[in-house]
Tab-separated table of C-alpha atoms in Angstrom:
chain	number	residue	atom	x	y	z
A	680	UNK	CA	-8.244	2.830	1.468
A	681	UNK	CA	-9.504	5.030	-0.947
A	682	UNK	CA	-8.815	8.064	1.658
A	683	UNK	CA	-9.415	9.666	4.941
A	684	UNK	CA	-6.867	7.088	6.808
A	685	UNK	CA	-6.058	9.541	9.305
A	686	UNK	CA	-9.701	10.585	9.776
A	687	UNK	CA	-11.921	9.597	12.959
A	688	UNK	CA	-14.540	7.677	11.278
A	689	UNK	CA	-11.718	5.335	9.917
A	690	UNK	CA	-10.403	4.432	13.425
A	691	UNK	CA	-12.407	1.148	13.797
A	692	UNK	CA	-11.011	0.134	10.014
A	693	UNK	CA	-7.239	0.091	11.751
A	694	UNK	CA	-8.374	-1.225	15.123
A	695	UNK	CA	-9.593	-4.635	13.524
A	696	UNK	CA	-6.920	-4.967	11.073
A	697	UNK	CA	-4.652	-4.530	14.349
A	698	UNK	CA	-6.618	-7.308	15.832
A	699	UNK	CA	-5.798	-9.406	13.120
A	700	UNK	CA	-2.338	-9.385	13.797
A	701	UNK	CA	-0.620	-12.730	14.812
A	702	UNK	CA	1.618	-10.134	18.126
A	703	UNK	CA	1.510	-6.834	18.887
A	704	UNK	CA	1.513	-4.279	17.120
A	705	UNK	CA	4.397	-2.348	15.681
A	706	UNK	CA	3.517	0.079	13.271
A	707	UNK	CA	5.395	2.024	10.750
A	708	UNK	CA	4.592	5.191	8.581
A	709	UNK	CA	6.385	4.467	4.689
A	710	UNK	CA	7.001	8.187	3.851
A	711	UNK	CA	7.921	7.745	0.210
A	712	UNK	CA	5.064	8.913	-1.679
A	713	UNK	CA	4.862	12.124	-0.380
A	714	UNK	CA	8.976	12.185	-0.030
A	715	UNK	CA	9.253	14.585	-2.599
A	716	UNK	CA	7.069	17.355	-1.054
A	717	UNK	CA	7.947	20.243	1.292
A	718	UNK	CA	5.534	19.392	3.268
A	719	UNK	CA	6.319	15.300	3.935
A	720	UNK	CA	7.573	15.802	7.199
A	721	UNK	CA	4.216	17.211	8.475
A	722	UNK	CA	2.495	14.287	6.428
A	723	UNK	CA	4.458	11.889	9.063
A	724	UNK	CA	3.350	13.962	12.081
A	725	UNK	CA	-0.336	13.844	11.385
A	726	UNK	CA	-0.019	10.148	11.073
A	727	UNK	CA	2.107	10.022	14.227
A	728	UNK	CA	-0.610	11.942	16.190
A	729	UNK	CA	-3.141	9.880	14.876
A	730	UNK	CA	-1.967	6.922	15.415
A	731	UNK	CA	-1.538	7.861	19.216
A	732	UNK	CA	-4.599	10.245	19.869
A	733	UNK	CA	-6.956	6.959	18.083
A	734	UNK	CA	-4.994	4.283	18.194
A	735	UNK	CA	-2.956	4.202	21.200
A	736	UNK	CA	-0.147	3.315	19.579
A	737	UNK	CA	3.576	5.174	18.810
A	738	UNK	CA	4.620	4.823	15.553
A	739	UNK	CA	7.728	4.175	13.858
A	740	UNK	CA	8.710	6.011	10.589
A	741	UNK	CA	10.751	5.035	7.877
A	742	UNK	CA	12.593	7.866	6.327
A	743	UNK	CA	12.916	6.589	2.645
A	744	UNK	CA	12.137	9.421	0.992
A	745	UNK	CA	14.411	9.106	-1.796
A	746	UNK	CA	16.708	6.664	-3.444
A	747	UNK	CA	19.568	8.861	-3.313
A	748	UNK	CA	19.097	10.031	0.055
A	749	UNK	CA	21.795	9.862	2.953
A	750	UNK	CA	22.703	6.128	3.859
A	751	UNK	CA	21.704	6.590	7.169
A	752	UNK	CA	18.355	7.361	6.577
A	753	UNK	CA	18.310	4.577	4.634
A	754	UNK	CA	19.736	2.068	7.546
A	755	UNK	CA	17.315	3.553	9.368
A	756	UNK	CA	13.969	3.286	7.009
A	757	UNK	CA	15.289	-0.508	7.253
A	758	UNK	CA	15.423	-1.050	10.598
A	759	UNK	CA	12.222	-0.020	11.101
A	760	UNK	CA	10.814	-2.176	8.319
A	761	UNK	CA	12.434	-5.166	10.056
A	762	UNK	CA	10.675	-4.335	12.992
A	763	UNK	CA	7.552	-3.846	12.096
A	764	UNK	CA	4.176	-5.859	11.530
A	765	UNK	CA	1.230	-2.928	10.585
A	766	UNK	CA	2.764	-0.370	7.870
A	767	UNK	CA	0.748	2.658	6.581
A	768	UNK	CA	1.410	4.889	3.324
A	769	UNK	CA	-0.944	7.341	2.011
A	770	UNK	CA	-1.007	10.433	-0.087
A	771	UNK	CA	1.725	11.473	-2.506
A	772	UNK	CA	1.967	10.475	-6.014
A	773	UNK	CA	1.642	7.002	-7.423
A	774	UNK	CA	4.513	7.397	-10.004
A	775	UNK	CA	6.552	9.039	-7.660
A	776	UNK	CA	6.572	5.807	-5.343
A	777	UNK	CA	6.592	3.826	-7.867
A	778	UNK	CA	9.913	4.795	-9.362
A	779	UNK	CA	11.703	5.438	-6.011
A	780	UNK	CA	10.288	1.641	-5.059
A	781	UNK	CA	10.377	-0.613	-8.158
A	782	UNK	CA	12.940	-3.152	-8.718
A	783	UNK	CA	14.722	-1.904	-5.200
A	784	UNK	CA	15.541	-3.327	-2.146
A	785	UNK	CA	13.340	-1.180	0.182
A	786	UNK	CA	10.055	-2.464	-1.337
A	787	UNK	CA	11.112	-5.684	-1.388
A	788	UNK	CA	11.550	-5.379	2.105
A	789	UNK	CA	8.342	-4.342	2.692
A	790	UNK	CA	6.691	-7.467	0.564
A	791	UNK	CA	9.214	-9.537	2.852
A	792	UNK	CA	7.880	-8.443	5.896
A	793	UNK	CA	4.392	-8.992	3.972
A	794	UNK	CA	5.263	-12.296	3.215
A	795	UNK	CA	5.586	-12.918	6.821
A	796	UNK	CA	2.318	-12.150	8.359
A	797	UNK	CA	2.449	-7.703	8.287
A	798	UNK	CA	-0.776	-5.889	7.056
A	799	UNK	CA	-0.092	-3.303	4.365
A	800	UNK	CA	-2.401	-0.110	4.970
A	801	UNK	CA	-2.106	1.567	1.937
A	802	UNK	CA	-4.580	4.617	0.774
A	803	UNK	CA	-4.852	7.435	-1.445
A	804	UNK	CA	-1.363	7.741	-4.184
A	805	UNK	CA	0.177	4.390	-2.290
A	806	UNK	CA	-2.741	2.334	-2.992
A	807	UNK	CA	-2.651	3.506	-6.778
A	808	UNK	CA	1.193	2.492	-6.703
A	809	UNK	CA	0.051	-0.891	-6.293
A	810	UNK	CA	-1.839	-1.430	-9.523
A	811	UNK	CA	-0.343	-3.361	-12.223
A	812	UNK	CA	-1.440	-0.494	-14.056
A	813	UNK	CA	-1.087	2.942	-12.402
A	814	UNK	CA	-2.886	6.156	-12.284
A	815	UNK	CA	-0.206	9.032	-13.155
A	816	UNK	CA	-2.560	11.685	-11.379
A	817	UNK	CA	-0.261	14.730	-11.021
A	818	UNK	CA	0.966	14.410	-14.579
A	819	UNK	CA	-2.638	14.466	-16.257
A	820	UNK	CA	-4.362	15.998	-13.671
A	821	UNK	CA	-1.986	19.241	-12.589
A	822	UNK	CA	0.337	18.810	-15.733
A	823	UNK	CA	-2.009	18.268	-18.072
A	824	UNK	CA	-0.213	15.026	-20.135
A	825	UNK	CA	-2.323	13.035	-22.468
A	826	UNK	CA	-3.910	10.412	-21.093
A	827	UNK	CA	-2.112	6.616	-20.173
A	828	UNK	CA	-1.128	4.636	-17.661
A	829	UNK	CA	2.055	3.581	-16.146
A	830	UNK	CA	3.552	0.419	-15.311
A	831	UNK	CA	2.621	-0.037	-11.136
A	832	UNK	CA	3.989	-2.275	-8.860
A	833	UNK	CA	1.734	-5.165	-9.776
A	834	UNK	CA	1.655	-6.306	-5.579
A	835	UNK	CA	-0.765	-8.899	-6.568
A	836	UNK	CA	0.250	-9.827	-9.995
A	837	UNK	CA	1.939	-13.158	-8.710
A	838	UNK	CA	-1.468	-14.197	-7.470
A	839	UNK	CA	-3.322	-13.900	-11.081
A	840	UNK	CA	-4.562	-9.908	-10.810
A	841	UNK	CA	-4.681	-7.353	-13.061
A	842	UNK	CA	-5.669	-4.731	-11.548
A	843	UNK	CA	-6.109	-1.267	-11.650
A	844	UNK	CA	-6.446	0.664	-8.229
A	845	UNK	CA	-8.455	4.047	-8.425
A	846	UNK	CA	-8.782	5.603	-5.077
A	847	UNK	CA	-10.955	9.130	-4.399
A	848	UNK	CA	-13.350	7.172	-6.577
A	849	UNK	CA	-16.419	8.896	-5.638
A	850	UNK	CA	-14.489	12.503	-5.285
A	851	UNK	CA	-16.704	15.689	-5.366
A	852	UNK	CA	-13.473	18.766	-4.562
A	853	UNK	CA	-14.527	19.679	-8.139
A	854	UNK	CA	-17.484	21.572	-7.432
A	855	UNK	CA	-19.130	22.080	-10.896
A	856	UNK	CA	-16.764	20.007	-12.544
A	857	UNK	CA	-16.434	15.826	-12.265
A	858	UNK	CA	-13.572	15.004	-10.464
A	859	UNK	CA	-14.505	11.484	-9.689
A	860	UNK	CA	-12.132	8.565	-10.435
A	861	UNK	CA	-9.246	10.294	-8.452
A	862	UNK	CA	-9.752	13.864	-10.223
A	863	UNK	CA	-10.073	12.428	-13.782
A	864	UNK	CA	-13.773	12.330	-14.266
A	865	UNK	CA	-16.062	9.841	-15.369
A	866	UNK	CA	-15.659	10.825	-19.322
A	867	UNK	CA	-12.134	11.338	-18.977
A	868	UNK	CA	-11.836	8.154	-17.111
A	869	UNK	CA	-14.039	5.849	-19.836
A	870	UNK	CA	-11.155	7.298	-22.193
A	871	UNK	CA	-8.822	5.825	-19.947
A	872	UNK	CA	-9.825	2.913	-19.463
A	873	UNK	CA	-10.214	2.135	-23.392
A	874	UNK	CA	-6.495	2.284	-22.636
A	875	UNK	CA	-6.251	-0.694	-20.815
A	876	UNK	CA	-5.982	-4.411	-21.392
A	877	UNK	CA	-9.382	-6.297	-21.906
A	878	UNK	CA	-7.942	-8.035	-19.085
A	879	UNK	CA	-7.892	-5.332	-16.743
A	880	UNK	CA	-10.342	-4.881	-13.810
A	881	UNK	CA	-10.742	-1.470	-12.084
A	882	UNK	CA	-11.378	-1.453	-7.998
A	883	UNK	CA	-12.366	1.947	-7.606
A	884	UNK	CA	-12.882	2.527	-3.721
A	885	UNK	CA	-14.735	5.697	-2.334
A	886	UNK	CA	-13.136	7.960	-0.142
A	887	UNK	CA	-12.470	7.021	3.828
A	888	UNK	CA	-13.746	3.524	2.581
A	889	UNK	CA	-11.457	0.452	2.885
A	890	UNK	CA	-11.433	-2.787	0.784
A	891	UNK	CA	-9.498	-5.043	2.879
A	892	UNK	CA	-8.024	-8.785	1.077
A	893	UNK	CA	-8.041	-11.404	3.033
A	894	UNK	CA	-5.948	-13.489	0.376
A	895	UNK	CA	-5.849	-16.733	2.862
A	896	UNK	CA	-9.867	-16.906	2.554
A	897	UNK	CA	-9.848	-15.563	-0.660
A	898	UNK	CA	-12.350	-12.649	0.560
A	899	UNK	CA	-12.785	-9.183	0.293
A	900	UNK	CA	-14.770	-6.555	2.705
A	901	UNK	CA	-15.704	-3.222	2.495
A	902	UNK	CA	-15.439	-1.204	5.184
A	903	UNK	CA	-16.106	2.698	6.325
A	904	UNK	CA	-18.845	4.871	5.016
A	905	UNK	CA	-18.616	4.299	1.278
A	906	UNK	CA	-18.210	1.221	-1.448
A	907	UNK	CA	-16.430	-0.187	-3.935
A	908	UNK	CA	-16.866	-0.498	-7.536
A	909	UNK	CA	-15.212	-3.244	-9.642
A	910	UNK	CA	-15.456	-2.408	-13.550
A	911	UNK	CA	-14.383	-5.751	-15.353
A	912	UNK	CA	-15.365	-6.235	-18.964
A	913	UNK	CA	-18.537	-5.027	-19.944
A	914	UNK	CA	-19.672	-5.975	-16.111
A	915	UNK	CA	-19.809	-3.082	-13.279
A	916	UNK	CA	-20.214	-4.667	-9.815
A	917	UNK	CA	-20.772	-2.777	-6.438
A	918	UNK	CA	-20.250	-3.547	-2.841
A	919	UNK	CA	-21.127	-1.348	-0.152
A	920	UNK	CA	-19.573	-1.029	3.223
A	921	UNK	CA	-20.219	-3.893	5.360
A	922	UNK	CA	-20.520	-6.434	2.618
A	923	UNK	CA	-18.113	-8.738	1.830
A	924	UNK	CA	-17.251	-10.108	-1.732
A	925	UNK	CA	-14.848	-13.076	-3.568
A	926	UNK	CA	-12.108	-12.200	-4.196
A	927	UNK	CA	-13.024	-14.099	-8.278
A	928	UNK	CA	-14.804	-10.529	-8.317
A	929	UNK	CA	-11.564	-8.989	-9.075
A	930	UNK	CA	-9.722	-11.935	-10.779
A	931	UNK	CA	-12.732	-13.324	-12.766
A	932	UNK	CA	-10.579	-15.687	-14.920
A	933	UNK	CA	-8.253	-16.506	-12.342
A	934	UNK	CA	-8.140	-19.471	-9.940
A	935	UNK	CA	-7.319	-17.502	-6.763
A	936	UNK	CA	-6.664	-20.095	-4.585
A	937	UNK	CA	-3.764	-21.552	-7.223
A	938	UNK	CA	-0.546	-19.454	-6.189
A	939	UNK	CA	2.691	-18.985	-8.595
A	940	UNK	CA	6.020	-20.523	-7.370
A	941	UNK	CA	8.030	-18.114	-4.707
A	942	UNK	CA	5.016	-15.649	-4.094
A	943	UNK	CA	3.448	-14.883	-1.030
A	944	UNK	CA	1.232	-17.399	0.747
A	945	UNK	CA	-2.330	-17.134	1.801
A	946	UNK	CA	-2.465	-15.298	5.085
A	947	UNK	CA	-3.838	-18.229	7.104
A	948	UNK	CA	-0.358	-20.111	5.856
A	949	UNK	CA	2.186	-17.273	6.291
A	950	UNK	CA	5.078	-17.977	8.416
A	951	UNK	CA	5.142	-16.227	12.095
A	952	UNK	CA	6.375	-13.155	12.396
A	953	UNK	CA	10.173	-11.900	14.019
A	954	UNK	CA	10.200	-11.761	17.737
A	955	UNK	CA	10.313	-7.909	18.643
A	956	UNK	CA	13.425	-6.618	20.572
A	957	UNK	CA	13.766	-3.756	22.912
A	958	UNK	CA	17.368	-3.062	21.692
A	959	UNK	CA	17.783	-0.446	18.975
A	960	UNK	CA	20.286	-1.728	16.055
A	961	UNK	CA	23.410	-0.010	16.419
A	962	UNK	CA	24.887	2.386	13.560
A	963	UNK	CA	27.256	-0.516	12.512
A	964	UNK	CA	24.413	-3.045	12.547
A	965	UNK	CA	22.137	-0.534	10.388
A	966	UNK	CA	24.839	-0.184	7.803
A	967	UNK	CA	26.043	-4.103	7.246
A	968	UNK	CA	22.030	-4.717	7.096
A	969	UNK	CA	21.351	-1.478	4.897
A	970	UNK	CA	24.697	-3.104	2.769
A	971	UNK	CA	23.097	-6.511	2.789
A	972	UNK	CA	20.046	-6.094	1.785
A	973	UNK	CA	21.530	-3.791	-1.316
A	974	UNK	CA	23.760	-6.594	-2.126
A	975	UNK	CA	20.485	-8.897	-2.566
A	976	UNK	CA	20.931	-10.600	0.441
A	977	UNK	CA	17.313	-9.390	2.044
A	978	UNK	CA	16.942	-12.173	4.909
A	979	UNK	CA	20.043	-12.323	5.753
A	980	UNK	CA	19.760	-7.615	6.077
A	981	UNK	CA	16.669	-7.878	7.544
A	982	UNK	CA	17.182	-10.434	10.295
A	983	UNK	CA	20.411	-8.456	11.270
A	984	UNK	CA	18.815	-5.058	11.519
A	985	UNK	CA	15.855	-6.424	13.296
A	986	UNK	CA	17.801	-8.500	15.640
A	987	UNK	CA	19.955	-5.344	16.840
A	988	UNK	CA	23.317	-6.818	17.806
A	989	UNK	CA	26.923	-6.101	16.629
């Protein structure tokens, strides 16, 4: 989502990615790229009371803020990733998540749960985070650092992308001044993006607009009140909401369909997801599966903290 996912006119966006869903739903608010701010906790309350004021639903949060935060919160930010199928992150800042996430065992958790059937929501600085190549906003925007890019997450690098993620793409906060292309503007961007490998395609998606994968059927759609731009070589495409596109729009080079050994599978093909459980893990069982999962053992972590026994 390239923003707004806690706004009204995005409601119907969430309610048929919830119908997608192989059980109910069981969704959880990632509060990591926004952990660093004073203000995170109210970040997780508006997306609480949205989720129950338009979606009917109660969420779950998980409280990994930061890598060295108390082990509890940690056992806890687990346990609700084991649990859950529909998992939302939004504003923040892309590097930010990306460094507390990368190469760590909460992520992976998260692509785990992925890998089993869950729908990642991400907008705004989580959706950047994703890129192979990622937008440091803050730093050029409110620092003022020359221009570059940082190394993202790469979510769908297994499958053949490189991609760069620009939410806020059609932004207009600045007034007199461009702040398109998440705050950078359009000239500032083109400098950017000279930056990049000739490999490299851009998916800039408007604000409270959604591009939703659909990796199984190798489709995309655009959804909400705006579009989506692809820039890839010397070719700008654009979709508008309602449309749907092929996914060899953003991987032009790329057999789609043709999937690297040990990534995840198409989502018609993914395995079913856990059973749900009414029983809270204990404090014991959240700290063997918090100790698991550090160790490298993620199924083994995950099945113990979602299965909630001693």
């Amino acid at each position: 989502m390239g923003s707004g996912e806690t706004a009204a006119g995005m409601t119907r966006v969430h309610r048929a990615l919830l119908q997608g869903l192989a059980e109910p739903p069981r969704a959880v608010f990632l509060e990591t790229p926004a952990g660093f701010e004073l203000g995170a906790g109210a970040i997780e309350a508006r997306f609480r009371e949205y989720a129950e004021r338009n979606l009917g639903l109660t969420f779950s949060s998980a409280p990994y803020r930061r890598p060295d935060d108390d082990p509890s919160l940690h056992a806890a930010a687990f346990a609700a990733v084991a649990a859950g199928n529909y998992f939302l992150a939004g504003p923040g800042s892309p590097t930010y998540a990306v460094r507390a996430w990368r190469g760590g065992p909460f992520f992976a958790a998260v692509v785990e749960r992925w890998r089993a059937g869950a729908q990642l929501v991400f907008a705004s600085a989580a959706a950047i985070a994703l890129s192979r190549h990622a937008l440091p906003v803050y730093e050029i925007y409110k620092v003022g650092q020359a221009l570059h890019w940082t190394e993202g997450l790469d979510l769908l690098g297994p499958f053949g992308f490189d991609l760069a993620i620009i939410t806020h793409w059609d932004n207009a906060e600045g007034g007199t001044h461009d702040t398109r292309a998440c705050f950078m503007g359009m000239e500032r961007f083109a400098e950017l993006r000279r930056m990049l490998p000739p490999s490299t395609v851009v998916l800039g998606v408007d604000e409270h607009t959604a591009c939703t994968l659909d990796l199984g059927a190798a489709r995309a759609e655009v959804r909400g009140r705006g579009g989506v731009t692809i820039l890839r070589g010397e070719e700008t495409l654009r979709h508008e909401a309602g449309e749907g596109f092929p996914l060899d729009d953003l991987a032009p080079h790329v057999l789609v369909g043709a999937h690297a050994p040990g990534t995840p599978p198409g989502i018609s093909d993914r395995a079913p997801l856990h059973p749900s459980t009414d029983s809270a893990p204990s404090p014991n069982t959240l700290a063997r599966a918090t100790a698991m999962i550090a160790n490298g053992d993620l199924p083994a972590g995950l099945r113990l903290a979602s299965e909630g026994a001693d």
